[in-house]
Coordinates of C-alpha atoms in Angstrom, one line a residue:
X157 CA -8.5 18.4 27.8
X158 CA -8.3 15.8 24.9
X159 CA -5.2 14.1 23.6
X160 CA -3.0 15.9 21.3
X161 CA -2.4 14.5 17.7
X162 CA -0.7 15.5 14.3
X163 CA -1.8 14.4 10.9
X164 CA 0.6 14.6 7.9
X165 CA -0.8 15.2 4.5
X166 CA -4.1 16.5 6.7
X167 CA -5.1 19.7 4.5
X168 CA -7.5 17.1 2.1
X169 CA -9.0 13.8 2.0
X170 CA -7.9 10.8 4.2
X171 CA -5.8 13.3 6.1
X172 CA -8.6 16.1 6.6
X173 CA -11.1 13.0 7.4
X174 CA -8.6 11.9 10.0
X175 CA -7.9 15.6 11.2
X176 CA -12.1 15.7 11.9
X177 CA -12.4 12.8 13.6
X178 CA -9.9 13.6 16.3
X179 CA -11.4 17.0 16.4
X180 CA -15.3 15.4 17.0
X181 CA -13.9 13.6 20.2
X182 CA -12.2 17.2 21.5
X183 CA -8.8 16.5 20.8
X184 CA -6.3 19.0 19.7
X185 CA -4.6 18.1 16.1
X186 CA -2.1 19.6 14.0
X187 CA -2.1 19.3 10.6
X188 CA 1.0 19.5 8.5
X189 CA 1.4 20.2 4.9
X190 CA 2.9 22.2 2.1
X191 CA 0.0 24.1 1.4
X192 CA -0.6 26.7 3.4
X193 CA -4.1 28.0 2.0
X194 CA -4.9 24.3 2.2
X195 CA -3.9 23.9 5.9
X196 CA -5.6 27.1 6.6
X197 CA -9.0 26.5 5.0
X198 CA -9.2 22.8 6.5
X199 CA -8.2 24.5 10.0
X200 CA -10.9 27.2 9.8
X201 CA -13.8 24.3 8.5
X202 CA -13.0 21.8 11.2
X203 CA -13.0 24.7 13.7
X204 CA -15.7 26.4 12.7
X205 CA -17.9 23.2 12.7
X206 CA -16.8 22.2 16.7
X207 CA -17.0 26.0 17.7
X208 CA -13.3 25.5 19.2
X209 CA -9.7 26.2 18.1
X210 CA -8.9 22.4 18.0
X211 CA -6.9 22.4 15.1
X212 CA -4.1 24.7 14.4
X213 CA -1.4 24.0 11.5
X214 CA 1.9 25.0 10.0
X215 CA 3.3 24.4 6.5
X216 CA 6.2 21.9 5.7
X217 CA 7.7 20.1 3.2
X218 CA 8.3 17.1 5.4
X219 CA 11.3 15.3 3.1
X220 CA 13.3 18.6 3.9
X221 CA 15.1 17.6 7.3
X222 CA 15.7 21.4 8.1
X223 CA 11.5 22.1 7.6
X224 CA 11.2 18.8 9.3
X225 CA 13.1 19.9 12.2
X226 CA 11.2 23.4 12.5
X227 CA 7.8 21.6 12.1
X228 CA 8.6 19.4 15.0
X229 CA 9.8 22.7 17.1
X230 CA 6.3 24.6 16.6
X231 CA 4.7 21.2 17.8
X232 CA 6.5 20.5 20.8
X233 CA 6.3 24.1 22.1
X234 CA 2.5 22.8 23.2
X235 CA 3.9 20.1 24.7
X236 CA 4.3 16.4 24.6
X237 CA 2.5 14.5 21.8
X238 CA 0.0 11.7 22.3
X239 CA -0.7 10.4 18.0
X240 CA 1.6 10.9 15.4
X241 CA -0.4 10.3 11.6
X242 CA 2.0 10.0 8.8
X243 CA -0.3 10.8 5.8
X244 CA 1.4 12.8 3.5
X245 CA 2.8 11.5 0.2
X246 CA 1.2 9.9 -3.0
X247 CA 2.4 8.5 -6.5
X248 CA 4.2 11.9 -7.1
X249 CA 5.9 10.0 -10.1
X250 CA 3.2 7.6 -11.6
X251 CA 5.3 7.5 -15.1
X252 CA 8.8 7.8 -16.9
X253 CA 10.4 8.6 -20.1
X254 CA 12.1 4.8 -20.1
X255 CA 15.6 5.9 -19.6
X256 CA 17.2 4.7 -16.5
X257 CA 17.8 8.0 -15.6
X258 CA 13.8 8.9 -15.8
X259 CA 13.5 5.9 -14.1
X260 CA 16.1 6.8 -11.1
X261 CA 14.3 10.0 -10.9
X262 CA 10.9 8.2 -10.8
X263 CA 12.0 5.7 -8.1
X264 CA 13.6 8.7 -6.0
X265 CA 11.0 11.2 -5.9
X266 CA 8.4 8.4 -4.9
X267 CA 10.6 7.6 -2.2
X268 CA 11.5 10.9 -1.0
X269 CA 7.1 11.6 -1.0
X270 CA 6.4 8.9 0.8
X271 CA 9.2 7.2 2.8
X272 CA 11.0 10.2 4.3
X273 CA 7.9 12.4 4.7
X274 CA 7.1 9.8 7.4
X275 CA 10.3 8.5 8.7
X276 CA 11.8 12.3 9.6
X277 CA 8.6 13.1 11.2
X278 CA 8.5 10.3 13.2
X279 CA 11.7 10.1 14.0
X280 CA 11.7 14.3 14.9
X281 CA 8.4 13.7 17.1
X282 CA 9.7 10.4 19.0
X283 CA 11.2 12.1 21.8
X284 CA 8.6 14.1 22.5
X285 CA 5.9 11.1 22.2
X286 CA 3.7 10.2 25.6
X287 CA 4.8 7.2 27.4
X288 CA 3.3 4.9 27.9
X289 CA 0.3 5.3 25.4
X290 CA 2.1 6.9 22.3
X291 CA 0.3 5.8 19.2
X292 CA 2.0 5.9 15.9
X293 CA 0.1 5.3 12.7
X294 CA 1.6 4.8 9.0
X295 CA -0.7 5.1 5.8
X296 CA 0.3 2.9 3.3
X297 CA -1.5 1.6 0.6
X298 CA -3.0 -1.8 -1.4
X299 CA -0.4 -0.8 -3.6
X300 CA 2.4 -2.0 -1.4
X301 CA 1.0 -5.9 -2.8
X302 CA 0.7 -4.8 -6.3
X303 CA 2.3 -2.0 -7.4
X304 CA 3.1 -0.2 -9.4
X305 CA 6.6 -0.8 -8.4
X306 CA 8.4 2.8 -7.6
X307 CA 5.2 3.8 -5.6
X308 CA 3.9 0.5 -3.9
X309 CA 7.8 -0.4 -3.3
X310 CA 7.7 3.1 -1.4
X311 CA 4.5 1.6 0.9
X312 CA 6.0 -2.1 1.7
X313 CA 9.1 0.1 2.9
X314 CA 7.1 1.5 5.6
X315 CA 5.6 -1.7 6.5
X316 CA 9.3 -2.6 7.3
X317 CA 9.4 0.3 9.0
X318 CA 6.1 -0.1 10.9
X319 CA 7.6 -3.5 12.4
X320 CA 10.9 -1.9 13.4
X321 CA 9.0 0.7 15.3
X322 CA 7.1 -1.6 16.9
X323 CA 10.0 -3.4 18.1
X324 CA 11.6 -0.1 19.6
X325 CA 8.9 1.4 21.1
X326 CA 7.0 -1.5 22.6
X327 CA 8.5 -1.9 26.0
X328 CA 7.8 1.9 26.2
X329 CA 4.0 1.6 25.8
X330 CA 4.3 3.1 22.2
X331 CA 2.0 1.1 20.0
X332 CA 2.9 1.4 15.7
X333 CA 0.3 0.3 13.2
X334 CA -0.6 0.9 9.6
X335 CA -3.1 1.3 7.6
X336 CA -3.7 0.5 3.9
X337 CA -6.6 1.5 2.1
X338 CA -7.4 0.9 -1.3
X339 CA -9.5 3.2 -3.4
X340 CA -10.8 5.6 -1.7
X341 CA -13.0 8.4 -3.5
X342 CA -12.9 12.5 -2.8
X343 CA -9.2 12.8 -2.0
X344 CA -6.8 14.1 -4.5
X345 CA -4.6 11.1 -4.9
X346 CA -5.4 10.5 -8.7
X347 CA -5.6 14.1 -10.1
X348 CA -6.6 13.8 -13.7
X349 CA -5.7 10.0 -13.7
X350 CA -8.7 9.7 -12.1
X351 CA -10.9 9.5 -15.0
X352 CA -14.7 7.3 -14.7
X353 CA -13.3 4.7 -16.7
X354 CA -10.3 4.3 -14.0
X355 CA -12.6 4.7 -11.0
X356 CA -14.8 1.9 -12.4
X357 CA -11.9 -0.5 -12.9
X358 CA -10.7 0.5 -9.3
X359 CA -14.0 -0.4 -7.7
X360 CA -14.6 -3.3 -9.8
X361 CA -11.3 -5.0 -8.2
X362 CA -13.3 -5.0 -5.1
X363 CA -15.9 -7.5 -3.5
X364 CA -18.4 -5.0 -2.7
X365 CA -18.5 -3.3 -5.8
X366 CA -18.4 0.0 -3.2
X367 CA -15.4 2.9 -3.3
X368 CA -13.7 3.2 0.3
X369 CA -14.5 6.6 1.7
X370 CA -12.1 9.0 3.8
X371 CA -14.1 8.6 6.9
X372 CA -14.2 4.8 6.9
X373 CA -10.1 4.9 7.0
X374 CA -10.0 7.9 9.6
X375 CA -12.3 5.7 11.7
X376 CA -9.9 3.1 11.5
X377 CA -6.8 5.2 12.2
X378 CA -8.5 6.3 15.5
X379 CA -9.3 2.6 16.6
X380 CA -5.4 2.0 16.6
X381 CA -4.6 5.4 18.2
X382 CA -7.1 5.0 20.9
X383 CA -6.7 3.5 24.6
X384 CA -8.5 0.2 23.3
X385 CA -5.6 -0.1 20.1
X386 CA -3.4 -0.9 23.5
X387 CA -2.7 -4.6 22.2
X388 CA -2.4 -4.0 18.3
X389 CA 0.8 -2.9 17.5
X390 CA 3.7 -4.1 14.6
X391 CA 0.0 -4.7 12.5
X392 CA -1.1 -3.5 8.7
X393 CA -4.6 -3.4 8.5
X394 CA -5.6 -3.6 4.9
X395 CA -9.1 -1.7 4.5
X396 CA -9.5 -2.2 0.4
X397 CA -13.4 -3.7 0.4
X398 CA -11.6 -7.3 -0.4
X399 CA -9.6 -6.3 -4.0
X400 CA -7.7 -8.8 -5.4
X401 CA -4.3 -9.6 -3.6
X402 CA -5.4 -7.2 -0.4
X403 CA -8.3 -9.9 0.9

């Protein structure tokens, strides 16, 4: 029986990619959202397309310690956990009104979306992570070089984080990475910022004048989560097709 793994943030894009690629090698994931219908439809696709109930999910607002906690309780009724995925978050709060309250309340909900998400789940999941061989895997983002400040602020954070984990968990066999992608096309992230006229200037910050694509970053999760990621740990692998200030 393959490993087991859970994938924040897995209902769409990066996530989902991530979520499948797991699945392909015959490991059980669980994804985690919000979304319910989200989590549901991405659950029935991957495991209708492997012919096996690999994935299984449960909704969760995972800044909410109290959901947090209950999330972690449906996982660790299976058992112990082999890769923890912290996906979930995005620029939740790409603008403000220019008051220092809007911009407290821009910082803050950035934060919450993408710090906490990952830290409480982490922190929930840790003592029920294998050991030796635990693998824990942060997303962050190009952004955490070059902004914009309340979200790419948000992303450095966990590369602090990353490093601390790293530190704690290394004697134990636990191995802590992240990965930082830069644009990456068919995942939500932009919503209707996401206009051609942004997507050009996005790609044209790269060398290879190519988009980064969900699978390409879910192959590159699984590299550090697998038995050959052994030495890698306390890294942030930039995947970002060589933009400026990510090379």
């Amino acid at each position: 029986m393959g490993r087991r793994i859970v994938v924040s943030g897995g209902g769409t894009g990066i996530g989902l990619a991530t979520a499948e690629s797991f699945a392909a090698d015959g490991d059980r994931v669980v994804i985690l959202g919000r979304r319910a219908e989200v989590l549901r439809a991405a659950a029935d696709k991957v495991n209708a397309a492997h012919g096996a109930d690999l994935v299984t999910w449960t909704s969760a607002d995972l800044s909410d310690p109290g959901q947090t906690r209950r999330a972690v309780e449906f996982i660790a009724a299976d058992g112990p956990v082999d890769v923890v995925v912290t996906n979930a978050g995005g620029n939740v709060a790409p603008g403000n009104d220019g008051t220092l309250e809007g911009i407290a309340d821009q910082f803050q909900r950035n934060f919450t979306a993408n710090v906490l998400t990952a830290v409480l789940l982490t922190e929930g999941l840790l003592p029920h992570l294998t050991r030796p061989g635990g693998r824990i895997v942060h997303l962050s983002s190009v952004a955490s070089l070059r902004g914009p400040g309340s979200y790419g602020g948000t992303k450095a954070h966990l590369h602090v984080y990353t490093y601390d984990l790293a530190k704690r968990l290394g004697a134990e066999g636990v191995t802590v990475n992240a990965v930082a992608p830069g644009y990456v096309q068919d995942t939500e992230f932009f919503g209707e910022r996401g206009t051609p006229e942004f997507i050009a200037q996005q790609i044209g910050q790269t060398l290879t004048g190519q988009p980064g694509h969900p699978a390409e970053i879910a192959a590159a999760i699984r590299y550090l989560a697998s038995p050959e990621g052994a030495y890698v740990t306390g890294q942030v692998l930039h995947i970002n097709g060589g933009a400026q200030f990510g090379r």
